[in-house]
Amino acid sequence: MADDETFMRRAIELARLSLGETSPNPNVGCVVVTPDGRIAGEGRTAPAGGPHAEVRALEQAGDLARGATAYVTLEPCDHTGRTGPCSRALVAAGVARVVAGVRDPNPVAAGGAETLRSAGVVVDMGSVLHESAHEAMEGWLTAVSRGTPYVIWKFAATLDGRSAAADGTSKWITSPAARADVHRLRAGVDAIIAGAGTVRADDPQLTVRSPEGEPAARQPLRVVVGGSRGTDAGSKVFDRSAPTWVAAPGEDGRVDLPAMLRELYARGVRVALLEGGPTLAGAFLAEGLVDRVVAYLAPKLLGAGPAALGFAGISSIAEALTLDVVDLARIGPDVRLTATVKGA
């Protein structure tokens, strides 16, 4: 139905607004609509420990929830954690119908649809804007399905793929508009990953800031791969503006990247942004650990200098990683290309 799509589209918008705020919980949006087609309540999941999207929407709707339809991007949860089950909250409020975009893959929380149906609530699961709802929560859904964070590799380069000039200078390859867009990208993740070499060479702060340089209230975890607090203590990543975790190398001098990602998942990280240099990016790609690539390409040519990507275990054109381009946008004078990695 056209109206179903309209209201689910609004729920998806709310879900997107919660990106980066809710982990380890999903970024869910919910809209409660009266039988005559009026929006009575809206909600998006609060930071962990706070009310879920359905509860917030029901609180706003009040008595108007009775007989209403709830549009929610994810199947309502059916377990008691730091908050109660949303399925039972919907039943108690008298909601007559629930339209859910995606079934919950988390076995601990799943089962809400069955609880709702057993209470006489009509449930439409996955029939309205399923793909759009899935895309809005893709990071969380992927991470929960496999037990490791969804990894986005972000890089900036010239059109000939250089991340710096031959003399090592790299500030700034892209425009202020592109750099501001990177901060919006950072705001939607739970962790920012960089290699110790990049930390020593560039001394990045790896925080979310406004175009004026003001820090955001909520900051992702900073992860330094292959470093040590003792040798890098003076780096900006160890200031007080955000928490930092060091993934130290093992006896062989290497960091076990899959084990590192499992540990990050255990710490509540569901989406991570890889901002390390070409060597670390190559290592992630070689092990099949990258899900999405976001490339900021500046209309510049250098002809020499470090490449944006180092060795990734590929020796022939037949072994090249294939990407599916999902978005192409102009950001100031630059181009932002977003693609998913096939088979990730």
Tab-separated table of C-alpha atoms in Angstrom:
chain	number	residue	atom	x	y	z
A	1	MET	CA	0.000	0.000	0.000
A	2	ALA	CA	1.182	3.535	-0.784
A	3	ASP	CA	0.429	4.722	2.746
A	4	ASP	CA	2.399	1.828	4.217
A	5	GLU	CA	5.436	2.898	2.200
A	6	THR	CA	5.028	6.534	3.236
A	7	PHE	CA	5.018	5.731	6.938
A	8	MET	CA	7.752	3.104	6.695
A	9	ARG	CA	9.891	5.609	4.813
A	10	ARG	CA	9.539	7.970	7.760
A	11	ALA	CA	10.513	5.189	10.173
A	12	ILE	CA	13.625	4.566	8.059
A	13	GLU	CA	14.509	8.259	8.237
A	14	LEU	CA	14.314	8.057	12.025
A	15	ALA	CA	16.501	4.936	12.010
A	16	ARG	CA	19.183	6.770	10.033
A	17	LEU	CA	19.159	9.609	12.555
A	18	SER	CA	20.220	7.111	15.238
A	19	LEU	CA	23.302	5.851	13.387
A	20	GLY	CA	26.253	5.771	15.754
A	21	GLU	CA	24.176	6.426	18.870
A	22	THR	CA	22.665	3.099	19.856
A	23	SER	CA	25.288	0.318	19.818
A	24	PRO	CA	25.287	-2.417	20.840
A	25	ASN	CA	21.564	-1.990	20.174
A	26	PRO	CA	20.215	-1.484	16.631
A	27	ASN	CA	19.357	1.926	15.201
A	28	VAL	CA	15.602	1.511	14.877
A	29	GLY	CA	12.864	3.952	13.871
A	30	CYS	CA	9.146	3.667	14.637
A	31	VAL	CA	6.022	5.560	13.621
A	32	VAL	CA	2.571	5.012	15.187
A	33	VAL	CA	-0.329	5.879	12.869
A	34	THR	CA	-4.013	6.152	13.806
A	35	PRO	CA	-6.693	4.301	11.773
A	36	ASP	CA	-7.545	7.543	9.961
A	37	GLY	CA	-3.961	7.991	8.786
A	38	ARG	CA	-2.558	10.512	11.277
A	39	ILE	CA	0.884	10.140	12.813
A	40	ALA	CA	0.302	9.927	16.558
A	41	GLY	CA	3.832	9.217	17.678
A	42	GLU	CA	7.391	8.842	16.434
A	43	GLY	CA	10.501	7.453	18.052
A	44	ARG	CA	14.043	6.313	17.438
A	45	THR	CA	16.135	4.121	19.688
A	46	ALA	CA	17.931	5.991	22.451
A	47	PRO	CA	21.555	5.301	23.424
A	48	ALA	CA	22.086	1.917	25.093
A	49	GLY	CA	20.098	1.628	28.297
A	50	GLY	CA	17.442	4.088	27.118
A	51	PRO	CA	14.016	3.346	25.636
A	52	HIS	CA	13.674	1.654	22.272
A	53	ALA	CA	12.035	3.288	19.274
A	54	GLU	CA	8.651	1.604	19.814
A	55	VAL	CA	8.420	2.691	23.456
A	56	ARG	CA	9.260	6.299	22.603
A	57	ALA	CA	6.685	6.354	19.801
A	58	LEU	CA	4.020	4.816	22.057
A	59	GLU	CA	4.714	7.330	24.814
A	60	GLN	CA	4.207	10.152	22.330
A	61	ALA	CA	1.043	8.582	20.945
A	62	GLY	CA	-0.574	7.915	24.323
A	63	ASP	CA	-4.190	6.729	24.046
A	64	LEU	CA	-4.118	7.247	20.281
A	65	ALA	CA	-2.032	4.061	20.002
A	66	ARG	CA	-5.120	1.925	20.622
A	67	GLY	CA	-6.211	0.447	17.288
A	68	ALA	CA	-3.256	2.073	15.514
A	69	THR	CA	-0.599	0.664	13.184
A	70	ALA	CA	3.051	0.745	14.227
A	71	TYR	CA	5.638	0.968	11.467
A	72	VAL	CA	9.029	-0.183	12.736
A	73	THR	CA	12.224	-0.854	10.801
A	74	LEU	CA	13.124	-3.972	12.817
A	75	GLU	CA	11.009	-6.740	14.345
A	76	PRO	CA	10.090	-5.598	17.886
A	77	CYS	CA	12.302	-7.224	20.501
A	78	ASP	CA	10.876	-9.953	22.717
A	79	HIS	CA	13.316	-10.051	25.614
A	80	THR	CA	14.005	-8.152	28.811
A	81	GLY	CA	17.431	-6.556	29.049
A	82	ARG	CA	18.046	-3.065	30.350
A	83	THR	CA	14.573	-2.298	28.981
A	84	GLY	CA	11.419	-4.382	28.669
A	85	PRO	CA	10.235	-6.218	25.527
A	86	CYS	CA	8.802	-3.923	22.870
A	87	SER	CA	6.441	-6.642	21.654
A	88	ARG	CA	4.585	-6.607	24.960
A	89	ALA	CA	4.597	-2.806	25.097
A	90	LEU	CA	2.835	-2.733	21.719
A	91	VAL	CA	0.273	-5.283	22.901
A	92	ALA	CA	-0.360	-3.369	26.137
A	93	ALA	CA	-0.870	-0.141	24.185
A	94	GLY	CA	-3.580	-1.776	22.084
A	95	VAL	CA	-1.822	-1.516	18.730
A	96	ALA	CA	-3.830	-3.435	16.117
A	97	ARG	CA	-1.191	-3.892	13.417
A	98	VAL	CA	2.609	-3.886	13.184
A	99	VAL	CA	4.505	-3.435	9.932
A	100	ALA	CA	8.154	-4.449	10.402
A	101	GLY	CA	10.842	-3.896	7.800
A	102	VAL	CA	13.346	-6.597	8.777
A	103	ARG	CA	13.239	-9.723	10.941
A	104	ASP	CA	15.591	-9.534	13.952
A	105	PRO	CA	18.628	-11.830	13.391
A	106	ASN	CA	19.574	-11.725	17.089
A	107	PRO	CA	18.286	-14.978	18.651
A	108	VAL	CA	18.284	-13.360	22.095
A	109	ALA	CA	15.851	-10.624	21.069
A	110	ALA	CA	13.900	-12.255	18.220
A	111	GLY	CA	10.378	-13.643	18.548
A	112	GLY	CA	8.441	-10.409	18.786
A	113	ALA	CA	6.364	-11.180	15.719
A	114	GLU	CA	5.110	-14.439	17.197
A	115	THR	CA	4.249	-12.764	20.514
A	116	LEU	CA	2.308	-10.053	18.693
A	117	ARG	CA	0.396	-12.536	16.532
A	118	SER	CA	-0.496	-14.684	19.535
A	119	ALA	CA	-2.035	-11.570	21.118
A	120	GLY	CA	-4.169	-10.934	18.031
A	121	VAL	CA	-2.016	-8.212	16.476
A	122	VAL	CA	-1.722	-8.337	12.677
A	123	VAL	CA	1.950	-8.476	11.670
A	124	ASP	CA	3.381	-7.696	8.236
A	125	MET	CA	7.014	-8.767	8.217
A	126	GLY	CA	9.415	-7.676	5.479
A	127	SER	CA	6.770	-6.800	2.917
A	128	VAL	CA	7.141	-3.002	2.987
A	129	LEU	CA	10.437	-1.334	1.904
A	130	HIS	CA	12.422	-4.301	3.189
A	131	GLU	CA	15.579	-3.433	1.238
A	132	SER	CA	15.542	0.211	2.349
A	133	ALA	CA	15.033	-0.736	5.990
A	134	HIS	CA	17.828	-3.299	5.752
A	135	GLU	CA	20.186	-0.743	4.200
A	136	ALA	CA	19.480	1.768	6.986
A	137	MET	CA	20.500	-0.823	9.595
A	138	GLU	CA	22.992	-2.760	7.448
A	139	GLY	CA	25.944	-2.251	9.760
A	140	TRP	CA	24.180	-3.582	12.831
A	141	LEU	CA	22.433	-6.409	10.977
A	142	THR	CA	25.690	-7.623	9.428
A	143	ALA	CA	27.643	-7.379	12.665
A	144	VAL	CA	25.061	-9.276	14.720
A	145	SER	CA	24.736	-11.986	12.080
A	146	ARG	CA	28.459	-12.846	12.184
A	147	GLY	CA	29.788	-11.552	15.521
A	148	THR	CA	32.267	-8.983	14.163
A	149	PRO	CA	31.845	-5.289	13.339
A	150	TYR	CA	30.820	-4.030	9.932
A	151	VAL	CA	33.954	-2.360	8.559
A	152	ILE	CA	33.976	0.729	6.330
A	153	TRP	CA	37.283	1.663	4.719
A	154	LYS	CA	37.512	5.402	4.095
A	155	PHE	CA	40.310	7.006	2.120
A	156	ALA	CA	41.095	10.211	0.256
A	157	ALA	CA	43.140	10.241	-2.933
A	158	THR	CA	43.894	12.107	-6.114
A	159	LEU	CA	42.397	10.841	-9.360
A	160	ASP	CA	45.566	8.840	-9.990
A	161	GLY	CA	45.178	7.108	-6.628
A	162	ARG	CA	47.842	8.942	-4.624
A	163	SER	CA	47.342	9.522	-0.914
A	164	ALA	CA	50.310	11.911	-0.663
A	165	ALA	CA	52.856	13.672	-2.845
A	166	ALA	CA	56.342	12.327	-3.531
A	167	ASP	CA	57.757	14.554	-0.766
A	168	GLY	CA	55.300	13.067	1.736
A	169	THR	CA	52.952	16.049	1.991
A	170	SER	CA	49.275	15.111	2.162
A	171	LYS	CA	47.443	18.105	3.715
A	172	TRP	CA	44.980	18.627	2.231
A	173	ILE	CA	44.189	16.347	-0.695
A	174	THR	CA	40.448	16.961	-0.534
A	175	SER	CA	38.356	20.069	0.085
A	176	PRO	CA	36.872	21.400	3.350
A	177	ALA	CA	33.482	20.136	2.152
A	178	ALA	CA	34.822	16.598	1.809
A	179	ARG	CA	36.535	16.770	5.190
A	180	ALA	CA	33.285	17.913	6.796
A	181	ASP	CA	31.559	14.963	5.149
A	182	VAL	CA	34.138	12.632	6.712
A	183	HIS	CA	33.154	13.925	10.145
A	184	ARG	CA	29.521	13.092	9.372
A	185	LEU	CA	30.689	9.604	8.428
A	186	ARG	CA	32.654	9.302	11.678
A	187	ALA	CA	29.594	10.365	13.664
A	188	GLY	CA	27.728	7.284	12.445
A	189	VAL	CA	30.244	4.665	13.633
A	190	ASP	CA	31.296	3.161	16.960
A	191	ALA	CA	35.053	3.001	16.404
A	192	ILE	CA	37.723	4.621	14.225
A	193	ILE	CA	40.719	2.415	13.381
A	194	ALA	CA	44.177	3.621	12.368
A	195	GLY	CA	47.617	2.036	12.247
A	196	ALA	CA	50.432	3.020	14.573
A	197	GLY	CA	52.463	4.193	11.577
A	198	THR	CA	49.742	6.632	10.550
A	199	VAL	CA	49.438	7.860	14.135
A	200	ARG	CA	53.180	8.572	14.306
A	201	ALA	CA	53.410	10.098	10.821
A	202	ASP	CA	50.262	12.239	10.732
A	203	ASP	CA	49.299	12.550	14.424
A	204	PRO	CA	45.539	12.498	13.704
A	205	GLN	CA	43.057	13.122	16.507
A	206	LEU	CA	40.457	10.710	15.064
A	207	THR	CA	37.479	12.481	16.603
A	208	VAL	CA	34.163	13.877	15.369
A	209	ARG	CA	34.267	17.655	15.004
A	210	SER	CA	32.116	20.389	13.489
A	211	PRO	CA	33.382	22.498	10.561
A	212	GLU	CA	34.368	25.075	13.192
A	213	GLY	CA	36.460	22.497	15.013
A	214	GLU	CA	34.115	21.971	17.947
A	215	PRO	CA	34.070	18.374	19.243
A	216	ALA	CA	30.835	16.412	19.123
A	217	ALA	CA	29.229	15.325	22.386
A	218	ARG	CA	29.494	11.654	21.470
A	219	GLN	CA	32.833	10.288	20.271
A	220	PRO	CA	33.650	6.849	18.793
A	221	LEU	CA	36.299	4.629	20.330
A	222	ARG	CA	39.742	5.254	18.811
A	223	VAL	CA	41.692	2.094	17.942
A	224	VAL	CA	45.432	2.125	17.281
A	225	VAL	CA	46.615	-1.040	15.538
A	226	GLY	CA	50.146	-2.205	16.281
A	227	GLY	CA	50.984	0.603	18.658
A	228	SER	CA	51.860	0.958	22.302
A	229	ARG	CA	50.818	3.565	24.802
A	230	GLY	CA	54.398	3.874	25.971
A	231	THR	CA	55.889	4.890	22.619
A	232	ASP	CA	52.900	6.846	21.295
A	233	ALA	CA	51.786	8.525	24.525
A	234	GLY	CA	52.269	12.044	23.155
A	235	SER	CA	50.024	11.464	20.131
A	236	LYS	CA	46.683	13.248	19.842
A	237	VAL	CA	44.841	9.910	19.873
A	238	PHE	CA	45.738	9.653	23.570
A	239	ASP	CA	44.264	12.991	24.576
A	240	ARG	CA	41.121	13.187	26.691
A	241	SER	CA	38.715	13.992	23.878
A	242	ALA	CA	37.737	10.337	23.281
A	243	PRO	CA	38.542	6.856	24.604
A	244	THR	CA	41.418	4.977	22.942
A	245	TRP	CA	42.242	1.268	22.760
A	246	VAL	CA	45.582	-0.111	21.568
A	247	ALA	CA	45.685	-3.417	19.696
A	248	ALA	CA	49.266	-4.462	20.390
A	249	PRO	CA	51.147	-6.865	18.108
A	250	GLY	CA	51.826	-10.441	19.101
A	251	GLU	CA	55.163	-12.192	19.339
A	252	ASP	CA	55.389	-12.315	15.546
A	253	GLY	CA	55.127	-8.529	15.374
A	254	ARG	CA	51.680	-8.637	13.762
A	255	VAL	CA	48.184	-7.879	15.021
A	256	ASP	CA	45.618	-10.647	14.589
A	257	LEU	CA	43.002	-8.528	12.821
A	258	PRO	CA	40.076	-11.015	12.981
A	259	ALA	CA	40.702	-11.492	16.717
A	260	MET	CA	40.885	-7.718	17.145
A	261	LEU	CA	37.499	-7.302	15.465
A	262	ARG	CA	35.966	-10.010	17.643
A	263	GLU	CA	37.241	-8.158	20.713
A	264	LEU	CA	35.802	-4.891	19.435
A	265	TYR	CA	32.444	-6.604	18.937
A	266	ALA	CA	32.601	-7.842	22.531
A	267	ARG	CA	33.190	-4.223	23.568
A	268	GLY	CA	29.942	-3.161	21.858
A	269	VAL	CA	31.342	-1.981	18.520
A	270	ARG	CA	29.000	-2.809	15.663
A	271	VAL	CA	30.288	-0.460	12.932
A	272	ALA	CA	33.947	0.530	12.581
A	273	LEU	CA	35.601	3.044	10.268
A	274	LEU	CA	39.048	2.085	8.983
A	275	GLU	CA	41.136	5.212	8.435
A	276	GLY	CA	44.584	3.634	8.613
A	277	GLY	CA	47.224	4.049	5.928
A	278	PRO	CA	47.697	1.926	2.794
A	279	THR	CA	49.473	-0.917	4.599
A	280	LEU	CA	46.717	-1.468	7.152
A	281	ALA	CA	44.022	-1.088	4.481
A	282	GLY	CA	45.767	-3.724	2.369
A	283	ALA	CA	45.958	-6.091	5.338
A	284	PHE	CA	42.216	-5.691	6.051
A	285	LEU	CA	41.315	-6.304	2.409
A	286	ALA	CA	43.668	-9.267	2.123
A	287	GLU	CA	41.816	-10.958	4.986
A	288	GLY	CA	38.365	-10.107	3.615
A	289	LEU	CA	37.526	-7.816	6.517
A	290	VAL	CA	36.193	-4.781	4.614
A	291	ASP	CA	32.455	-4.527	3.905
A	292	ARG	CA	32.185	-1.052	2.381
A	293	VAL	CA	34.534	1.434	0.750
A	294	VAL	CA	34.039	5.200	0.855
A	295	ALA	CA	36.509	6.989	-1.419
A	296	TYR	CA	36.905	10.764	-1.575
A	297	LEU	CA	38.545	11.566	-4.902
A	298	ALA	CA	40.040	14.992	-5.521
A	299	PRO	CA	40.342	16.380	-9.078
A	300	LYS	CA	44.125	16.458	-8.819
A	301	LEU	CA	47.001	14.520	-10.375
A	302	LEU	CA	50.379	13.856	-8.745
A	303	GLY	CA	52.018	11.190	-10.887
A	304	ALA	CA	54.134	10.008	-7.952
A	305	GLY	CA	53.841	9.432	-4.238
A	306	PRO	CA	52.334	6.770	-1.979
A	307	ALA	CA	49.313	4.882	-3.288
A	308	ALA	CA	46.082	4.903	-1.294
A	309	LEU	CA	46.182	1.106	-1.032
A	310	GLY	CA	49.129	-1.122	-0.228
A	311	PHE	CA	49.574	-4.824	-0.902
A	312	ALA	CA	46.252	-6.619	-0.459
A	313	GLY	CA	47.254	-10.157	-1.397
A	314	ILE	CA	46.383	-9.619	-5.067
A	315	SER	CA	48.914	-10.567	-7.737
A	316	SER	CA	46.867	-10.695	-10.945
A	317	ILE	CA	43.943	-8.887	-12.531
A	318	ALA	CA	41.893	-12.066	-12.174
A	319	GLU	CA	42.210	-11.778	-8.381
A	320	ALA	CA	41.096	-8.149	-8.228
A	321	LEU	CA	38.435	-7.393	-5.633
A	322	THR	CA	35.173	-6.434	-7.300
A	323	LEU	CA	33.072	-3.640	-5.856
A	324	ASP	CA	29.416	-2.725	-6.327
A	325	VAL	CA	29.032	1.041	-6.526
A	326	VAL	CA	25.990	2.040	-4.495
A	327	ASP	CA	26.372	5.822	-4.498
A	328	LEU	CA	28.257	8.551	-6.331
A	329	ALA	CA	28.028	12.136	-5.087
A	330	ARG	CA	29.671	15.483	-5.671
A	331	ILE	CA	31.061	16.912	-2.409
A	332	GLY	CA	32.313	20.403	-3.133
A	333	PRO	CA	34.899	20.017	-5.927
A	334	ASP	CA	35.495	16.370	-4.987
A	335	VAL	CA	33.665	13.114	-5.686
A	336	ARG	CA	32.553	10.650	-3.005
A	337	LEU	CA	32.234	7.085	-4.258
A	338	THR	CA	30.580	4.489	-2.012
A	339	ALA	CA	30.792	0.806	-2.854
A	340	THR	CA	30.303	-2.559	-1.194
A	341	VAL	CA	32.828	-5.377	-1.446
A	342	LYS	CA	31.436	-8.435	-3.201
A	343	GLY	CA	31.689	-11.515	-1.052
A	344	ALA	CA	32.573	-9.600	2.109
